[in-house]
mmCIF file of N, CA and C in Angstrom:
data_model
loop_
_atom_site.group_PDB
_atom_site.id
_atom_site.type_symbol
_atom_site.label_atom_id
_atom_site.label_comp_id
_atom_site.label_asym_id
_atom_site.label_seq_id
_atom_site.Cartn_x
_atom_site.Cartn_y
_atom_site.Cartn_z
ATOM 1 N N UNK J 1 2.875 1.780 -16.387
ATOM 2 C CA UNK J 1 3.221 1.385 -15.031
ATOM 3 C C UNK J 1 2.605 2.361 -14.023
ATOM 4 N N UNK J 2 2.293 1.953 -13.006
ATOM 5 C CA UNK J 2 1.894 2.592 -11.840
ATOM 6 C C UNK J 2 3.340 3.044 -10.764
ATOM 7 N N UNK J 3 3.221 4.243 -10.383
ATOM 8 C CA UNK J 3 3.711 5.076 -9.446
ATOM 9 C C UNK J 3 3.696 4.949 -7.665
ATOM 10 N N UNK J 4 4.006 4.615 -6.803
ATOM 11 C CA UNK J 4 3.800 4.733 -5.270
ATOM 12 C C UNK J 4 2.338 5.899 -5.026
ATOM 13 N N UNK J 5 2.901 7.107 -5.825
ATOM 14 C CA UNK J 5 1.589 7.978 -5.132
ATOM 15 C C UNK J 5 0.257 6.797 -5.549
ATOM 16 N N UNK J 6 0.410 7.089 -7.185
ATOM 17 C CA UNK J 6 -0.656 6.505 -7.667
ATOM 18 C C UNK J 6 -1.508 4.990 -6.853
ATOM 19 N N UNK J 7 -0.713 4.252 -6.662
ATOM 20 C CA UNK J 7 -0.707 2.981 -5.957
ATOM 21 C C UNK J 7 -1.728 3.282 -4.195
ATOM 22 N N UNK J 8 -1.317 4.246 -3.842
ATOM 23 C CA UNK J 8 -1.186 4.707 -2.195
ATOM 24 C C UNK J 8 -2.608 5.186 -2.477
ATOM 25 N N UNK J 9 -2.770 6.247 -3.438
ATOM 26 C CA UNK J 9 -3.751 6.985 -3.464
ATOM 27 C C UNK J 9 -4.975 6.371 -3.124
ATOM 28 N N UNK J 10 -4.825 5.454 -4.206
ATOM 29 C CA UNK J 10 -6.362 4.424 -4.504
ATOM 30 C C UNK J 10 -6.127 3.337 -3.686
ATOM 31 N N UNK J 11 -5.296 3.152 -2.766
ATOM 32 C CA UNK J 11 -5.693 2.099 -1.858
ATOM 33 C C UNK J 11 -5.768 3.255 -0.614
ATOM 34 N N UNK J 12 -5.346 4.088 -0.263
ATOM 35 C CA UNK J 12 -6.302 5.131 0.750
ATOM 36 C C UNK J 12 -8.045 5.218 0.686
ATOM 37 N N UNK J 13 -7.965 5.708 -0.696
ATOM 38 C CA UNK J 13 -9.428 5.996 -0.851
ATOM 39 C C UNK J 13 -10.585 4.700 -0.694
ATOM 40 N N UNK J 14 -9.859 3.578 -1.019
ATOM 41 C CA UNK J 14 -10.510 2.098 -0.747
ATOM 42 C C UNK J 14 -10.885 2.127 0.702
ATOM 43 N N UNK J 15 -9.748 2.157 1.889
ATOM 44 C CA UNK J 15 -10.140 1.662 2.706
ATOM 45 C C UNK J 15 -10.540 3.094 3.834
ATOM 46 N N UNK J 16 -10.296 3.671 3.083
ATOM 47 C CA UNK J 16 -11.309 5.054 3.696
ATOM 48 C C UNK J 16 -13.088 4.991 3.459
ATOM 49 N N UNK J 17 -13.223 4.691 2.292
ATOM 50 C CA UNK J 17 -14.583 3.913 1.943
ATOM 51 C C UNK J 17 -15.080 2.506 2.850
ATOM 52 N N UNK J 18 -14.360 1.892 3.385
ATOM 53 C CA UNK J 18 -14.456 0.750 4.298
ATOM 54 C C UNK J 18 -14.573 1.496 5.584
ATOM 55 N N UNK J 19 -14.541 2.400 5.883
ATOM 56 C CA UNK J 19 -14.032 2.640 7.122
ATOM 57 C C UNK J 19 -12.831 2.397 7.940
ATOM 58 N N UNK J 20 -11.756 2.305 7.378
ATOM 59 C CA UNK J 20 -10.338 1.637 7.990
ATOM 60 C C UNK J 20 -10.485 2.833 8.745
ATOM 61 N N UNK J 21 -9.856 2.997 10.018
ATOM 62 C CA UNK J 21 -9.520 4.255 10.949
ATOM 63 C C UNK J 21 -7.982 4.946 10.370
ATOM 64 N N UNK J 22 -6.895 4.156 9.670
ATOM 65 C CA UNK J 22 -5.816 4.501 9.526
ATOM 66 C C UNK J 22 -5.093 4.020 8.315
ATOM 67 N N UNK J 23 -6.564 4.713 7.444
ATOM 68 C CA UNK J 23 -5.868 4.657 5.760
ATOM 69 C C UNK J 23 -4.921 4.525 5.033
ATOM 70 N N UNK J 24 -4.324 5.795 5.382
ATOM 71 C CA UNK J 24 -2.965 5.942 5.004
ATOM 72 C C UNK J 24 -1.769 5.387 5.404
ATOM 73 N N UNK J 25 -1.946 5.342 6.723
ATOM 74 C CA UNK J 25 -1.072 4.035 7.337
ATOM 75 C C UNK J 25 -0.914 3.012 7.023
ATOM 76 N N UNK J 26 -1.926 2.189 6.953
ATOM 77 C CA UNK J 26 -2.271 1.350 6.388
ATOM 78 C C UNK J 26 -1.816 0.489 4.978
ATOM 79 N N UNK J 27 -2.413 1.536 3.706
ATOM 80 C CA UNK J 27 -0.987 1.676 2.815
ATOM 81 C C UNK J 27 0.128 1.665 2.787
ATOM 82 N N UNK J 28 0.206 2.605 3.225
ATOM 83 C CA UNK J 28 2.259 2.480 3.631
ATOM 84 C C UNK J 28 2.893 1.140 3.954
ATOM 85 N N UNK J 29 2.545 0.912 4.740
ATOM 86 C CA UNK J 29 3.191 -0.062 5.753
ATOM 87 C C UNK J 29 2.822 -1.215 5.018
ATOM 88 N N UNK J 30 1.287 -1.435 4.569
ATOM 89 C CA UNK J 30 1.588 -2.584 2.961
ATOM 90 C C UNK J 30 2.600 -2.633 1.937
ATOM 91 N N UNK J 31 2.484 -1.656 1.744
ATOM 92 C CA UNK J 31 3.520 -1.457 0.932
ATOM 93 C C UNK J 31 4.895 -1.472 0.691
ATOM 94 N N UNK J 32 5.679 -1.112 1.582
ATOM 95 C CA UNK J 32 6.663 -0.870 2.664
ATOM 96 C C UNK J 32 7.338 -2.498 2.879
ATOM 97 N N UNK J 33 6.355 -3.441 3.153
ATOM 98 C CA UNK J 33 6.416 -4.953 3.138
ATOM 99 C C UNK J 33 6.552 -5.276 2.315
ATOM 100 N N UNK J 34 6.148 -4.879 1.453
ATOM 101 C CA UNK J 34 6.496 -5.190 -0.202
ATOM 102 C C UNK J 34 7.725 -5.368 -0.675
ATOM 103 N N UNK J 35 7.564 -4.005 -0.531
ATOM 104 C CA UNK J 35 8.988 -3.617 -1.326
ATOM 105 C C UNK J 35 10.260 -3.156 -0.274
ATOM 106 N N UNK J 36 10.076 -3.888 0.891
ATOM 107 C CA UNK J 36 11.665 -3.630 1.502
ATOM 108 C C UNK J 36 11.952 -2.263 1.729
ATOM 109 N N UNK J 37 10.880 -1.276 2.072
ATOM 110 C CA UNK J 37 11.123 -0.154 2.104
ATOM 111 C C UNK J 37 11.288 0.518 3.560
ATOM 112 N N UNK J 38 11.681 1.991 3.517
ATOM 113 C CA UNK J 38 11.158 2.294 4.814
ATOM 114 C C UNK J 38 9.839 3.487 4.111
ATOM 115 N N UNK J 39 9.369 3.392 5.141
ATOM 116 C CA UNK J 39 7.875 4.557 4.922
ATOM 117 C C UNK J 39 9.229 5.923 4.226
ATOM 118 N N UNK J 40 9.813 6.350 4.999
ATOM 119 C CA UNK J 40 10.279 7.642 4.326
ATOM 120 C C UNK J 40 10.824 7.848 2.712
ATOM 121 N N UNK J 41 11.004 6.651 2.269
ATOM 122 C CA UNK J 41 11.440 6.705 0.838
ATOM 123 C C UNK J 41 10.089 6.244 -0.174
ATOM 124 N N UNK J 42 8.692 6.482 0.859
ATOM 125 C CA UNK J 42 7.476 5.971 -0.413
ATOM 126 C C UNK J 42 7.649 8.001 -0.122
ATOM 127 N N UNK J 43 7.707 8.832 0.717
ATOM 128 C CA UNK J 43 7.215 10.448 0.077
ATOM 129 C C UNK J 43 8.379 11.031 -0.563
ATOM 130 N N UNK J 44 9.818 10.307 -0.258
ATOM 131 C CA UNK J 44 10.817 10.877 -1.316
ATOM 132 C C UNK J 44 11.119 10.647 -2.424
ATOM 133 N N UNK J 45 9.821 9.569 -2.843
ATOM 134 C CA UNK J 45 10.338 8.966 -4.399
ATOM 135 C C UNK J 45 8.731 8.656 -4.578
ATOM 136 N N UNK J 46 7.752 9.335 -4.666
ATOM 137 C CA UNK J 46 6.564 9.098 -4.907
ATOM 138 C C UNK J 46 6.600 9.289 -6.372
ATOM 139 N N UNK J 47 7.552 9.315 -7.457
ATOM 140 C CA UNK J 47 7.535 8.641 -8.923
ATOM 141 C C UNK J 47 7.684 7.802 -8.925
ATOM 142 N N UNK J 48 8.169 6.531 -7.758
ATOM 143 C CA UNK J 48 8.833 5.353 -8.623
ATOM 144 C C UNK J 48 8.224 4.637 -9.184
ATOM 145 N N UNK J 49 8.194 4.126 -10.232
ATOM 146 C CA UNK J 49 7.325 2.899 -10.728
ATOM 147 C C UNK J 49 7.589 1.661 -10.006
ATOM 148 N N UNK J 50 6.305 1.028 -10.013
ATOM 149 C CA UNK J 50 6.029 0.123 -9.233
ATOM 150 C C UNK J 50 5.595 -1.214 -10.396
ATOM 151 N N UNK J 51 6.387 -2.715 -10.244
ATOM 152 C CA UNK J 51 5.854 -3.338 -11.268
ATOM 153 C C UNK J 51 4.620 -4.209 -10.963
ATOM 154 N N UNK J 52 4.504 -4.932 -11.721
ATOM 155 C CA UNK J 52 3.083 -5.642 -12.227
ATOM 156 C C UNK J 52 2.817 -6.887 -10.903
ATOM 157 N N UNK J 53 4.181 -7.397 -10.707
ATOM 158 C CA UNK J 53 4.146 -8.139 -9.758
ATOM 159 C C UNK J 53 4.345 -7.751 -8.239
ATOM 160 N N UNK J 54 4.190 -6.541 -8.039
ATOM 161 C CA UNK J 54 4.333 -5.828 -6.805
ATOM 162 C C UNK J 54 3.009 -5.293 -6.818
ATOM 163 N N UNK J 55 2.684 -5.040 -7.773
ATOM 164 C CA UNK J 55 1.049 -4.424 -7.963
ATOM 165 C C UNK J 55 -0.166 -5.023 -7.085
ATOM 166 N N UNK J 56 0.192 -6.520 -8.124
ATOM 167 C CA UNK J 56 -0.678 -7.470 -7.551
ATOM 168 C C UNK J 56 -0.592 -7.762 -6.195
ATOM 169 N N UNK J 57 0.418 -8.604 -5.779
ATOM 170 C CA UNK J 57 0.785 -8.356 -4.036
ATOM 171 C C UNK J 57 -0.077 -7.467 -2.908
ATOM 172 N N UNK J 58 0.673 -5.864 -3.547
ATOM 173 C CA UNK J 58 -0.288 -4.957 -3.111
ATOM 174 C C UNK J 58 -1.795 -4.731 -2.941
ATOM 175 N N UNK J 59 -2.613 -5.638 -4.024
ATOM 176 C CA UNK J 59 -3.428 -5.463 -4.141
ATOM 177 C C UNK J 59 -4.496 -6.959 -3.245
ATOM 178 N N UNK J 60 -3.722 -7.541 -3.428
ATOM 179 C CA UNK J 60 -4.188 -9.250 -2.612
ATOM 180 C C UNK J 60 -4.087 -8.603 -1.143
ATOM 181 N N UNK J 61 -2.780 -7.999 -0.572
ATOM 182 C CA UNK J 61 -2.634 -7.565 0.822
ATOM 183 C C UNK J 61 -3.985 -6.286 1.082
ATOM 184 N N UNK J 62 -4.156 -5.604 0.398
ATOM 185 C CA UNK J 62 -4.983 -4.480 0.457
ATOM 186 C C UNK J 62 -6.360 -4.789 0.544
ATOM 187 N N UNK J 63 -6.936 -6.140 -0.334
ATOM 188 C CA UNK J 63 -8.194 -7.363 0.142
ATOM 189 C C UNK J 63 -8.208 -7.594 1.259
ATOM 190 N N UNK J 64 -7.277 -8.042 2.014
ATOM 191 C CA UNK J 64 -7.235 -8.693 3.281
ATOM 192 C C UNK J 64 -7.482 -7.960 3.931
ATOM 193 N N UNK J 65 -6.878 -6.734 4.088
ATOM 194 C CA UNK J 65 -7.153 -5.614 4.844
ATOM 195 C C UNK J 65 -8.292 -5.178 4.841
ATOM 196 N N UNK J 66 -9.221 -4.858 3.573
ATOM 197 C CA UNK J 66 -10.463 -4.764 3.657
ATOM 198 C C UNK J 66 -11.318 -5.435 4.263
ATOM 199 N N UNK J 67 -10.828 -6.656 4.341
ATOM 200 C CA UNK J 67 -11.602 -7.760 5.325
ATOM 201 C C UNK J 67 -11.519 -7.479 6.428
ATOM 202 N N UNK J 68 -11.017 -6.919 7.190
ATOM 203 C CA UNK J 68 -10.523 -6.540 8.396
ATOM 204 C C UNK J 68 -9.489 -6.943 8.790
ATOM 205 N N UNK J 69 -8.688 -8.088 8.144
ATOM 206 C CA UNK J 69 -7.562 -8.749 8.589
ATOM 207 C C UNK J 69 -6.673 -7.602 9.070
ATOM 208 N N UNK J 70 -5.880 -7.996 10.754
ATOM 209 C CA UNK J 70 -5.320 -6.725 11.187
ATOM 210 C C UNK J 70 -3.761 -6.590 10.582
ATOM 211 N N UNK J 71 -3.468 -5.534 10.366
ATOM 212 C CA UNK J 71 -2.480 -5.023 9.132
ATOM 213 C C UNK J 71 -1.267 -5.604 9.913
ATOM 214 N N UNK J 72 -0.784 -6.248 11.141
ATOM 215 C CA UNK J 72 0.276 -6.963 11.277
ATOM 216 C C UNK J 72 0.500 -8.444 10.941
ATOM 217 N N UNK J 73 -1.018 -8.577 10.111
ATOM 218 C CA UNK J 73 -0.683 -9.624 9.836
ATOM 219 C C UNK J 73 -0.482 -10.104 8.126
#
């Protein structure tokens, strides 16, 4: 299973490679949508495992974003 850091990491470094202006943000706040979170509990629990079907999600939303699609949407 994959981890929040782990998850965050490599979708930072993705859209840092794209040029996103606000990488890390970016992540989060995907993420965050996901999983019903607030941003402060992805750096107080950066072990949690993350499952297969949250993965994917993450990873379809994190496409879009690469596209430029703007992250409120």
């Amino acid at each position: 299973m994959t981890t929040v850091a782990e998850l965050l990491k490599e979708a930072v470094n993705k859209f840092k490679s794209a040029g996103i202006e606000t990488p890390q943000l970016d992540a989060e706040v995907i993420l965050c949508n996901i999983m019903n979170f607030e941003r402060i509990q992805l750096h107080i629990y950066p072990e949690r495992e993350i499952s297969q079907e949250i993965c994917r999600k993450f990873w379809e939303l994190v496409e879009k974003r690469l596209n430029r699609m703007p992250i409120q949407y």
